mmCIF file of C-alpha atoms in Angstrom:
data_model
loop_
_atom_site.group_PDB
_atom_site.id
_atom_site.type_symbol
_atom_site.label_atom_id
_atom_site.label_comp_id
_atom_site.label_asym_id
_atom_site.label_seq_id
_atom_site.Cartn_x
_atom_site.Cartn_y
_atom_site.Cartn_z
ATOM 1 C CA UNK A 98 -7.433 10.980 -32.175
ATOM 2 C CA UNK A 99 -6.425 12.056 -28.432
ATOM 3 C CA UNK A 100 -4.651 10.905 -25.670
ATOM 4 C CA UNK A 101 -4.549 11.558 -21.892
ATOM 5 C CA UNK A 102 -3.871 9.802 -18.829
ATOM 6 C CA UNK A 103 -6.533 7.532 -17.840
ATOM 7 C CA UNK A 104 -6.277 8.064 -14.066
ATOM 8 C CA UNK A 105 -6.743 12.070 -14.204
ATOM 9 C CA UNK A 106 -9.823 14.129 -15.063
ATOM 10 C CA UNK A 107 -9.053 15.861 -18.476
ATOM 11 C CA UNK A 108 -10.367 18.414 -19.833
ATOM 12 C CA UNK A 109 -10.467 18.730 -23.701
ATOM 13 C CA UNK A 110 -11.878 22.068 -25.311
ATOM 14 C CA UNK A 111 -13.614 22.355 -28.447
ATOM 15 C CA UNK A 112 -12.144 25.890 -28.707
ATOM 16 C CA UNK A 113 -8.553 26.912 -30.004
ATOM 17 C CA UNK A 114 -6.964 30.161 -27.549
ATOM 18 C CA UNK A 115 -5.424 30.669 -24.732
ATOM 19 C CA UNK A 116 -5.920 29.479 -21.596
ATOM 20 C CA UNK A 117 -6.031 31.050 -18.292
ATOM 21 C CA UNK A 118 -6.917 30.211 -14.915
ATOM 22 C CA UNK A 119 -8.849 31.358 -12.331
ATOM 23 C CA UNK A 120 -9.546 31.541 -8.637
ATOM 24 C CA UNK A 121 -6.494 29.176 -8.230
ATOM 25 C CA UNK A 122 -5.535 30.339 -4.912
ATOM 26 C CA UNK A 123 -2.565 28.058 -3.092
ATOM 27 C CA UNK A 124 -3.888 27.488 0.984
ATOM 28 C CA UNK A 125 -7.543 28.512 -0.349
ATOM 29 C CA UNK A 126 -8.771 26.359 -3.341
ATOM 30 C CA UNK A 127 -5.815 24.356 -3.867
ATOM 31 C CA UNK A 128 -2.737 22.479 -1.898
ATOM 32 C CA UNK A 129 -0.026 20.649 -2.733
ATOM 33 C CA UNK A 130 0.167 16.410 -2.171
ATOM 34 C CA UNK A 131 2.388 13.894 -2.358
ATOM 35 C CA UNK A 132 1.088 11.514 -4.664
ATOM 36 C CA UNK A 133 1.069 8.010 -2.790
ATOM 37 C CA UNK A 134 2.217 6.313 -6.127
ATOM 38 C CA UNK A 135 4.715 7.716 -7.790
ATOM 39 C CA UNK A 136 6.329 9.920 -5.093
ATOM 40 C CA UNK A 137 5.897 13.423 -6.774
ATOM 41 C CA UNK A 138 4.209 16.692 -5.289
ATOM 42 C CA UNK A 139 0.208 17.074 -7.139
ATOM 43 C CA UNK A 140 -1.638 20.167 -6.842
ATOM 44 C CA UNK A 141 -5.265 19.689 -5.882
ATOM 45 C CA UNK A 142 -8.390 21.284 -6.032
ATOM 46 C CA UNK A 143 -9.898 21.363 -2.893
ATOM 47 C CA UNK A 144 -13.269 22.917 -1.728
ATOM 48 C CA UNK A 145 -13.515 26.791 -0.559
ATOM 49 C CA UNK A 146 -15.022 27.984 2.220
ATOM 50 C CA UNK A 147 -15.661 30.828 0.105
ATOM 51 C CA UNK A 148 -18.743 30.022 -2.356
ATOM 52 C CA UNK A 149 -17.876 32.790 -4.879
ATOM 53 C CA UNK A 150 -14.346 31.020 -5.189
ATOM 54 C CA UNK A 151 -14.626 28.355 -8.080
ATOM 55 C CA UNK A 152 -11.459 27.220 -9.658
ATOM 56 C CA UNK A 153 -11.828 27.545 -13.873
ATOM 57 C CA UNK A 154 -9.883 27.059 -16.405
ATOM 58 C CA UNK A 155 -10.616 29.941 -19.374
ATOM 59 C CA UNK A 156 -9.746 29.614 -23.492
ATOM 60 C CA UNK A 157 -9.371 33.386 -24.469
ATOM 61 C CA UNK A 158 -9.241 34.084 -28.098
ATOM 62 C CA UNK A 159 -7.069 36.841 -29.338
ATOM 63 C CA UNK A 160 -9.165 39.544 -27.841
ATOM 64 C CA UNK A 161 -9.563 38.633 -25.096
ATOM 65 C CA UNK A 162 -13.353 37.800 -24.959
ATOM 66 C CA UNK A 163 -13.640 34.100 -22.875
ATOM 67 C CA UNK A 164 -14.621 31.778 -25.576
ATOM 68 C CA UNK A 165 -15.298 28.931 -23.185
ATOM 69 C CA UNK A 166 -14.681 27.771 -19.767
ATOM 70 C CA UNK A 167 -14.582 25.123 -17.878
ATOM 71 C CA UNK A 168 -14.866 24.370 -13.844
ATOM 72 C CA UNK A 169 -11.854 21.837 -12.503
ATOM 73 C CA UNK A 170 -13.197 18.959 -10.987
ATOM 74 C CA UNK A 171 -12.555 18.307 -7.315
ATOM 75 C CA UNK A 172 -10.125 15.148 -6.193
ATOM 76 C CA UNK A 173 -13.375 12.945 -5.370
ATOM 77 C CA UNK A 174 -13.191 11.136 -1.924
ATOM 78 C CA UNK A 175 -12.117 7.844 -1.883
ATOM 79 C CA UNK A 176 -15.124 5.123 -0.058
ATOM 80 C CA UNK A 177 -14.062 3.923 3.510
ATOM 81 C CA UNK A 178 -16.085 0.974 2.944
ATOM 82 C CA UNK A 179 -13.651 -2.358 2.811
ATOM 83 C CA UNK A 180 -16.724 -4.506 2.069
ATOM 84 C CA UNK A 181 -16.862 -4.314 -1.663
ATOM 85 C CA UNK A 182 -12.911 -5.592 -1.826
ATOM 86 C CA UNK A 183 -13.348 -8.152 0.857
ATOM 87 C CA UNK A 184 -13.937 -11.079 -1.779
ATOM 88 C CA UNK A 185 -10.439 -10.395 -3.297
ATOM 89 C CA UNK A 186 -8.668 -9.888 0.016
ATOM 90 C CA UNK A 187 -10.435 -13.601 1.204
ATOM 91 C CA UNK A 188 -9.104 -15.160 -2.379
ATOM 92 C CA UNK A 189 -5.916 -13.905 -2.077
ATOM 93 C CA UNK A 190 -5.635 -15.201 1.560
ATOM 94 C CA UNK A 191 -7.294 -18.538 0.481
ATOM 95 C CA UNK A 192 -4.892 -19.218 -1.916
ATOM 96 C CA UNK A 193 -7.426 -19.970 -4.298
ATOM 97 C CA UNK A 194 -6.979 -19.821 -8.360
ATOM 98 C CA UNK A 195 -9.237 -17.123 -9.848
ATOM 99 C CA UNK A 196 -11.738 -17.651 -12.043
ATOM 100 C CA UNK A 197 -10.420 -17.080 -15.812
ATOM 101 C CA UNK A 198 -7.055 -17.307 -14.674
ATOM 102 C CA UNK A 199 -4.313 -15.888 -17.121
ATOM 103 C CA UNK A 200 -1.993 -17.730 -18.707
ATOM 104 C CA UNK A 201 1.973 -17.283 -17.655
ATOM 105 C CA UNK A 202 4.898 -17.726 -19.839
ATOM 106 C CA UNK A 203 6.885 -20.470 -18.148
ATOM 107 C CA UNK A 204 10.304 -19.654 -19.750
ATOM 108 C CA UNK A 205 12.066 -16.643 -21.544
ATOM 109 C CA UNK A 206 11.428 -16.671 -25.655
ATOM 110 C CA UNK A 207 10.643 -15.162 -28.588
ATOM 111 C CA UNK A 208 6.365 -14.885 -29.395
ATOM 112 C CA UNK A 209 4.535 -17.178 -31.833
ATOM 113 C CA UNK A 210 1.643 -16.971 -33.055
ATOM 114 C CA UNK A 211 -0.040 -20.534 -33.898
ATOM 115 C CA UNK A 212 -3.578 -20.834 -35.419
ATOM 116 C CA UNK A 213 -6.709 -22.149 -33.611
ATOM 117 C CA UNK A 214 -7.007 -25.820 -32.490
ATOM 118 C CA UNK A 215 -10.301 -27.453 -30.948
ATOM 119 C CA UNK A 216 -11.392 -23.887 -30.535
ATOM 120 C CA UNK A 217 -8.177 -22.992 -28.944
ATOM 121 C CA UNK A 218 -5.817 -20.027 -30.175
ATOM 122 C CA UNK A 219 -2.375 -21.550 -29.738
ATOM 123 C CA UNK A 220 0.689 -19.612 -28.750
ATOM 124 C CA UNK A 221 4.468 -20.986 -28.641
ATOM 125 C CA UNK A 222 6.996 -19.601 -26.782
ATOM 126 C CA UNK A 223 10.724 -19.976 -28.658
ATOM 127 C CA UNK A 224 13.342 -19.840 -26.464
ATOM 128 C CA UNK A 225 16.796 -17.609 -27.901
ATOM 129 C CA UNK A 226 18.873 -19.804 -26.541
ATOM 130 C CA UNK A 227 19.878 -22.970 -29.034
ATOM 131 C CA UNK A 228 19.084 -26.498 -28.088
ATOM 132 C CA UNK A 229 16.087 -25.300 -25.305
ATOM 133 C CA UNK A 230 12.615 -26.603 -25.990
ATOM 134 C CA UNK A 231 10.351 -23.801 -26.298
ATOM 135 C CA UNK A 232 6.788 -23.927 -24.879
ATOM 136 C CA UNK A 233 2.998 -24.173 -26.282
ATOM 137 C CA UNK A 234 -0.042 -22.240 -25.014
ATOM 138 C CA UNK A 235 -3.673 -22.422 -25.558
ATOM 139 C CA UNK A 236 -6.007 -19.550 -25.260
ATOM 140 C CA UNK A 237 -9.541 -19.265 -24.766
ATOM 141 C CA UNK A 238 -10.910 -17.450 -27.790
ATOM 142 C CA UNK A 239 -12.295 -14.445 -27.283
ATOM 143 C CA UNK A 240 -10.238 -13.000 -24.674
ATOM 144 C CA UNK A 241 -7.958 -10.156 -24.999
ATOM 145 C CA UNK A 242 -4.107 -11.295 -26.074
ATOM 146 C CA UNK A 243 -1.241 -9.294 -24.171
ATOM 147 C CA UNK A 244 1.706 -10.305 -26.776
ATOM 148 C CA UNK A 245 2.200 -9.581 -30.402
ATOM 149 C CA UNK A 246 3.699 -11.723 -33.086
ATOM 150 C CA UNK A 247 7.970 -11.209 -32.539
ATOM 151 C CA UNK A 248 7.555 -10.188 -29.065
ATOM 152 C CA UNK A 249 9.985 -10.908 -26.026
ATOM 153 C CA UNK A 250 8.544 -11.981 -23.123
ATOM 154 C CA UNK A 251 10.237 -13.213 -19.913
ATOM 155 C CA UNK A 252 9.506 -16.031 -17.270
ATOM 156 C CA UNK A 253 6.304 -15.023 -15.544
ATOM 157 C CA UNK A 254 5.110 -12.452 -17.705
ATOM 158 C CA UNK A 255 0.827 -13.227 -18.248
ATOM 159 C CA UNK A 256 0.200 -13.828 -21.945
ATOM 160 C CA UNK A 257 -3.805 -12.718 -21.739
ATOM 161 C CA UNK A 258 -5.886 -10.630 -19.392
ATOM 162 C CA UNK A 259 -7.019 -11.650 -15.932
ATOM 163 C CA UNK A 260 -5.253 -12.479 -12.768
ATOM 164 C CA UNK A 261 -3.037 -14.608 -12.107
ATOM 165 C CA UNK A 262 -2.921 -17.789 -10.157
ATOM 166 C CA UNK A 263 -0.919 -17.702 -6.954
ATOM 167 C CA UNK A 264 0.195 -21.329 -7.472
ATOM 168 C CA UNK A 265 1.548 -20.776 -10.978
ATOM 169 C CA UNK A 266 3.986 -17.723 -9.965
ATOM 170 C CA UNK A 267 5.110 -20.368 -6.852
ATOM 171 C CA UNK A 268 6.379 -22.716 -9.929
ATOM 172 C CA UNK A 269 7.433 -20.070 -12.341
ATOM 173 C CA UNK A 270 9.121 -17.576 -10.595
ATOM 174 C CA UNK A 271 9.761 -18.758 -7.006
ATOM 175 C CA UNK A 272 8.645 -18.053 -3.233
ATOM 176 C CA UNK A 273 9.923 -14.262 -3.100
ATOM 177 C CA UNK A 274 8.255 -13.376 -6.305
ATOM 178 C CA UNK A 275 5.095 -14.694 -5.148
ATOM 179 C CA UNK A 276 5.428 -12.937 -1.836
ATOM 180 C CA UNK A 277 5.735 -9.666 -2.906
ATOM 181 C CA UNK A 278 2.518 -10.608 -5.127
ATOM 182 C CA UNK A 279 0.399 -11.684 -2.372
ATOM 183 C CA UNK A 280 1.783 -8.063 -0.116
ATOM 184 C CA UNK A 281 0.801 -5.834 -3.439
ATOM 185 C CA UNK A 282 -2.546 -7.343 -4.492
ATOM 186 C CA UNK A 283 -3.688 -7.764 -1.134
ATOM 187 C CA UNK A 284 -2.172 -3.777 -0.353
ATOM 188 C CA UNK A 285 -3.968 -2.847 -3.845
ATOM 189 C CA UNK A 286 -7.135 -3.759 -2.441
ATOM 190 C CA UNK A 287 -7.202 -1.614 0.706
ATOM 191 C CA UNK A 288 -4.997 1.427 -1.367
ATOM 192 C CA UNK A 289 -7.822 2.345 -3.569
ATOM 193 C CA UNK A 290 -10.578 2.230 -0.444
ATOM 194 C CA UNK A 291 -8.183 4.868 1.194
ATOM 195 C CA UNK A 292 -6.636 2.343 3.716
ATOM 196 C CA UNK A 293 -3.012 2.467 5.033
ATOM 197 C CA UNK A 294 -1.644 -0.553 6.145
ATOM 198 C CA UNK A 295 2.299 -1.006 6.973
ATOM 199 C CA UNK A 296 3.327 -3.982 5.212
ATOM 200 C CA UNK A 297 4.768 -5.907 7.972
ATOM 201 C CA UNK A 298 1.248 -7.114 9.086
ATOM 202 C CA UNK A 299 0.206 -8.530 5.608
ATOM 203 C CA UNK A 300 3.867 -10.196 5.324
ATOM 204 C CA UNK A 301 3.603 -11.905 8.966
ATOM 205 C CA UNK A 302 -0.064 -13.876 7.005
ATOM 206 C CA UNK A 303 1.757 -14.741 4.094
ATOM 207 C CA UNK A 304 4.818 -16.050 5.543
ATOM 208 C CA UNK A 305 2.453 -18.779 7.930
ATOM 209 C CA UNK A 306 0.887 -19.050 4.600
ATOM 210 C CA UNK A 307 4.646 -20.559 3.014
ATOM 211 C CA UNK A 308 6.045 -22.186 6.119
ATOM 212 C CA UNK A 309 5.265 -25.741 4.465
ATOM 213 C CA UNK A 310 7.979 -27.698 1.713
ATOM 214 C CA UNK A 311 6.559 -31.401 -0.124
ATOM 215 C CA UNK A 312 9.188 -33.442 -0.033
ATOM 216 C CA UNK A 313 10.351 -34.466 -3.494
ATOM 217 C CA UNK A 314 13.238 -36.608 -2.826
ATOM 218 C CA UNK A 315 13.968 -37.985 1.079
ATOM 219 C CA UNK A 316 17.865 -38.925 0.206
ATOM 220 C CA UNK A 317 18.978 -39.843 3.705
ATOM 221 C CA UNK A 318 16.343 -38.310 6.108
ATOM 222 C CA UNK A 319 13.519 -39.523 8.204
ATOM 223 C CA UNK A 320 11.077 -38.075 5.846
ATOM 224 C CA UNK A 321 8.351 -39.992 3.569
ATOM 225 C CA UNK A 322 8.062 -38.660 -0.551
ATOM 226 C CA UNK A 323 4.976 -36.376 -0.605
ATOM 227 C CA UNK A 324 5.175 -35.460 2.882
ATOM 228 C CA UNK A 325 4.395 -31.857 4.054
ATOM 229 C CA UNK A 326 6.891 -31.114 6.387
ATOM 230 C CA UNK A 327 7.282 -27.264 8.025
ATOM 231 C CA UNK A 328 10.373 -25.314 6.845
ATOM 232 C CA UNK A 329 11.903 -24.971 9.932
ATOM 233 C CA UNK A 330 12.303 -28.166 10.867
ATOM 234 C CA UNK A 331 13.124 -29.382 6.667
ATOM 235 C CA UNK A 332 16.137 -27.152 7.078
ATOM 236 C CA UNK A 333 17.367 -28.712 10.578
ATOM 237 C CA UNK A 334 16.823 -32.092 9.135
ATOM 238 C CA UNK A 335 18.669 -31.536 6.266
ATOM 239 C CA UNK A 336 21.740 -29.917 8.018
ATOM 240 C CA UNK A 337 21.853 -32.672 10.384
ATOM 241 C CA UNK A 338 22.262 -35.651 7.674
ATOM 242 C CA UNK A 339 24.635 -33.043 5.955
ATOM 243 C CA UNK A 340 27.264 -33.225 8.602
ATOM 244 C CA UNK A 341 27.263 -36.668 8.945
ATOM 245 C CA UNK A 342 28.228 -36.537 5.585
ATOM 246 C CA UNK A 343 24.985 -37.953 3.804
ATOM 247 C CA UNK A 344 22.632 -36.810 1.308
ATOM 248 C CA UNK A 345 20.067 -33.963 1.894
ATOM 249 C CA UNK A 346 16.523 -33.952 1.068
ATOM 250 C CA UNK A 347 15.185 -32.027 -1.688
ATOM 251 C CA UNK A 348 11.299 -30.364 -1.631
ATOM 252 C CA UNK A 349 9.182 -27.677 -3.255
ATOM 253 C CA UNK A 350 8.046 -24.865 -1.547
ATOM 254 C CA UNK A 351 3.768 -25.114 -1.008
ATOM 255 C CA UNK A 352 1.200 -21.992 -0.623
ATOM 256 C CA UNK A 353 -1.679 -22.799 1.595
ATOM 257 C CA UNK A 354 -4.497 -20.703 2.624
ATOM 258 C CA UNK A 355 -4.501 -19.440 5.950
ATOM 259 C CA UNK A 356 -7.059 -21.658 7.191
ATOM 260 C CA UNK A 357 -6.016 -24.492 5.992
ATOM 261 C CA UNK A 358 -2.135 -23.156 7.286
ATOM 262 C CA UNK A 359 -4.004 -23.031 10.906
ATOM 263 C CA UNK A 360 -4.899 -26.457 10.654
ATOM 264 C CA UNK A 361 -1.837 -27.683 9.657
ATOM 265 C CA UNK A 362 0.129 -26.858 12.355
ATOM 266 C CA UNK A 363 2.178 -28.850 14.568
ATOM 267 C CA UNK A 364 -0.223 -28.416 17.428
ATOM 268 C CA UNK A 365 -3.628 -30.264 17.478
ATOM 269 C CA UNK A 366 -4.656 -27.788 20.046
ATOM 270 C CA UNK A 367 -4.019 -24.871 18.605
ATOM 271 C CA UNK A 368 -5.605 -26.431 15.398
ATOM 272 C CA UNK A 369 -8.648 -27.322 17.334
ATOM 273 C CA UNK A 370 -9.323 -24.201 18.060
ATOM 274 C CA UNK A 371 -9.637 -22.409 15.556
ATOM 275 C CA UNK A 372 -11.608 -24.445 12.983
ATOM 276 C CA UNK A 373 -12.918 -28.447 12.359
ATOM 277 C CA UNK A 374 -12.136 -28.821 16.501
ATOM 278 C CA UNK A 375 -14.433 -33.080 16.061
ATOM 279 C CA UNK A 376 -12.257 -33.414 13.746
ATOM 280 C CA UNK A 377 -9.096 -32.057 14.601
ATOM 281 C CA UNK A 378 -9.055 -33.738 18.012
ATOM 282 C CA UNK A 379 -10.534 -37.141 16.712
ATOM 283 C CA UNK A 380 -7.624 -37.276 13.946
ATOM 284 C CA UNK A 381 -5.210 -36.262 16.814
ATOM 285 C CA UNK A 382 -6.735 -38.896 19.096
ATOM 286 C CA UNK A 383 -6.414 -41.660 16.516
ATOM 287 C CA UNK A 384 -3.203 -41.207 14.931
ATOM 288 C CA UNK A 385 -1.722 -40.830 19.084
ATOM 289 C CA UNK A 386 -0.119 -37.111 18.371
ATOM 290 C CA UNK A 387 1.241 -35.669 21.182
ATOM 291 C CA UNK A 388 1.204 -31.747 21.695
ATOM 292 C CA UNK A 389 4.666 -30.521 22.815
ATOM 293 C CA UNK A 390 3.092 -26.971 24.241
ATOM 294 C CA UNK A 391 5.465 -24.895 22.399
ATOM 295 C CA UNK A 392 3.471 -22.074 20.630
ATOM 296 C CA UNK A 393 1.330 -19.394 21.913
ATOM 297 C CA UNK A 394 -1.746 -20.034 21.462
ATOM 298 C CA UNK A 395 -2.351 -23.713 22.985
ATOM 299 C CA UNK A 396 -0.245 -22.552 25.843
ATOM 300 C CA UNK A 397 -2.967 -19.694 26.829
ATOM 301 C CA UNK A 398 -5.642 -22.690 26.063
ATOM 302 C CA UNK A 399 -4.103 -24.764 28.812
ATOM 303 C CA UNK A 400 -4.189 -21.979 30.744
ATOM 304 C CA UNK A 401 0.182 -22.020 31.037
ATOM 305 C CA UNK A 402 2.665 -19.272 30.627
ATOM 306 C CA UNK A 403 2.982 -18.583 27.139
ATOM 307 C CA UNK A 404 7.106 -19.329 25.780
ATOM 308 C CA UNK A 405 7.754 -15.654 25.975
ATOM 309 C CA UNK A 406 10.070 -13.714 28.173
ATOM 310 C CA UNK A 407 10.744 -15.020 31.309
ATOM 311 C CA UNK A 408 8.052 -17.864 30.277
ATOM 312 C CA UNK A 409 10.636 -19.870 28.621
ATOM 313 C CA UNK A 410 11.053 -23.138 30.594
ATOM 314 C CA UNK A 411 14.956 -21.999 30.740
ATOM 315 C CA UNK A 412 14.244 -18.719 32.900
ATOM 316 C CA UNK A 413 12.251 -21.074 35.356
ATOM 317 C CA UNK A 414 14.959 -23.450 35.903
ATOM 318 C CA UNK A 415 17.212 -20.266 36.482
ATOM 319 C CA UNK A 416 18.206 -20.092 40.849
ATOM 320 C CA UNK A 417 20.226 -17.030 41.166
ATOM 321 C CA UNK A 418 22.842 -17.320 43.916
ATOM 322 C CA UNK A 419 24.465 -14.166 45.747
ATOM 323 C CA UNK A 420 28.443 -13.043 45.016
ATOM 324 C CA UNK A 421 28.693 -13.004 49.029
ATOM 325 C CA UNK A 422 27.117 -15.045 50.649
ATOM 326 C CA UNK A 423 25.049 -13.509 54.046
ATOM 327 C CA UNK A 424 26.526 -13.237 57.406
ATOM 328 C CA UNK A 425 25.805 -15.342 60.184
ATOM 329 C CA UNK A 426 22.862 -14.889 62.272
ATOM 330 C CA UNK A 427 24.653 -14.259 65.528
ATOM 331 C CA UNK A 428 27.050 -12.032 64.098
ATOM 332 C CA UNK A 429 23.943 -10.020 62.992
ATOM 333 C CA UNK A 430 22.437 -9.841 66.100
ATOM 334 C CA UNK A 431 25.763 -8.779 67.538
ATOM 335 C CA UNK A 432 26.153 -5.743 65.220
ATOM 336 C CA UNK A 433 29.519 -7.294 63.434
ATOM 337 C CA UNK A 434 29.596 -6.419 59.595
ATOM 338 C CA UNK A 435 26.623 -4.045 60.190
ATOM 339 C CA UNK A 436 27.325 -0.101 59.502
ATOM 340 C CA UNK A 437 25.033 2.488 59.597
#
């Protein structure tokens, strides 16, 4: 019977007329905003120092006599408490799958509809293009279905309510897609407590948190199948045994949570200290690793310079020798090559 947009106060009147405002004063009871979301300039009621001010709307009939009116709401303040999203923010960071996860469409098709198996409401996904295998779903009963019979949906796109798992985006629709997933959800979270944060500090996390690749296939490498091996030193690998003229390694990208990330890294001292340090060090000590000192962080444990700046073990091997070299001591003392 009516429509309106579900994140602004509306006002519907019981009365038909015509309406007019009042107390509406720009600088006084109302200022324009940028609206954070879609870019555009919002006016907004604002509180008056002057009590008698009160913004209304009016519904006139053709007389003039007010029929009805109504007081516009105030923008309400947004909480500066973090706590109540902090369970979100630690999931997303985690890496953990969600409880009543949603179900993704794995490839581009046509919608379905199947009927209900073992309690299960099936959904197949048919592909447009001939000869492609098309994809079945099963649905919890009960829950709320995104997609009608005949639509199109594309790779990625949930089929039911709820959130979606991190780890299925990774498979579906690769490591950028699930980045920018990860820098909005988490962002999301902190937005509607009234937070700014620039981006670049949530993307630093979530890049540790995709540093890793599983080796699939080892083709001519020094790497095991199932290994997790960091990025970095995949890529180097691979380039190497490329121009020698042999055949690269191939891996899948791997999300871990950042705690886990910390404890996977290279160094058993910078592991150690930040979580599990009996176990950390006894794995370390049994297995013989050896910890290269090249990060931060187990640098400043040893108590060393860290690798930064003039820090870097090339700028202290650096001797930096004069164009000229200095005159002789007895000339000195002789006043030759001196001027005032």
């Amino acid at each position: 019977m009516v429509e309106w947009d579900p994140y602004t106060f509306s006002i519907l009147t019981e009365q038909r007329g015509t309406v007019r405002f009042k107390d509406i004063i720009e600088g006084l009871t109302v200022h324009e905003e940028v609206d954070e979301v879609t870019g555009l300039m919002r006016l907004i009621i604002m509180d008056s120092a002057d009590e008698k001010k009160q913004p209304t709307v009016e519904i006139r009939g053709e007389d003039g006599k007010i029929l009805r009116k109504y007081h516009i709401p105030r923008e309400t303040t947004k909480t500066k408490d973090i706590t109540g999203g902090l369970p979100r923010v630690v999931e997303l960071f985690e890496a953990r799958k969600p409880r009543e996860t949603a179900v993704i469409s794995e490839i581009d098709g046509i919608v379905k509809h199947g009927g209900v198996v073992k309690g299960m409401r099936e959904i197949e996904i048919v592909p447009e293009e001939a000869g492609a295998d098309s994809r079945k779903y099963s649905l919890p009963r009960g829950v709320h279905v995104n997609v009608q019979e005949g639509d199109r949906v594309q790779a990625g796109e949930p089929l039911m309510d709820g959130p979606s798992n991190p780890h299925d985006i990774l498979s579906v629709l690769g490591e950028k897609a699930l980045q920018g997933y990860l820098v909005n959800e988490i962002q999301e979270v902190y937005r509607l407590q009234g937070v700014n944060i620039n981006d670049k500090h949530i993307e630093v996390m979530v890049r540790q948190m995709m540093r890793w690749v599983r080796v699939e296939d080892v083709g001519d490498t020094e790497f095991l199948v199932d290994e997790q091996v960091d990025k970095v030193r995949f890529l180097r690998e691979n380039e190497r045994v490329i121009t020698d003229g042999s055949r690269p390694a191939t891996g899948r990208p791997m999300l871990l949570g950042i705690t886990k990330a910390s404890l996977s890294t290279d160094s058993f001292i910078s592991a150690a200290s930040f979580q599990e340090t009996t176990r950390v060090l006894t794995e370390a000590s049994i297995s013989g690793r050896v910890d290269h000192l090249r990060g931060l962080k187990e640098n400043v444990t040893m108590g060393r310079l860290i690798p930064a700046g003039t820090g870097f073990e090339y700028y202290r091997q650096v001797r930096i020798e004069p164009d000229e070299p200095p005159p002789p001591a007895a000339a000195v003392s002789r006043g030759a090559g001196v001027r005032a």
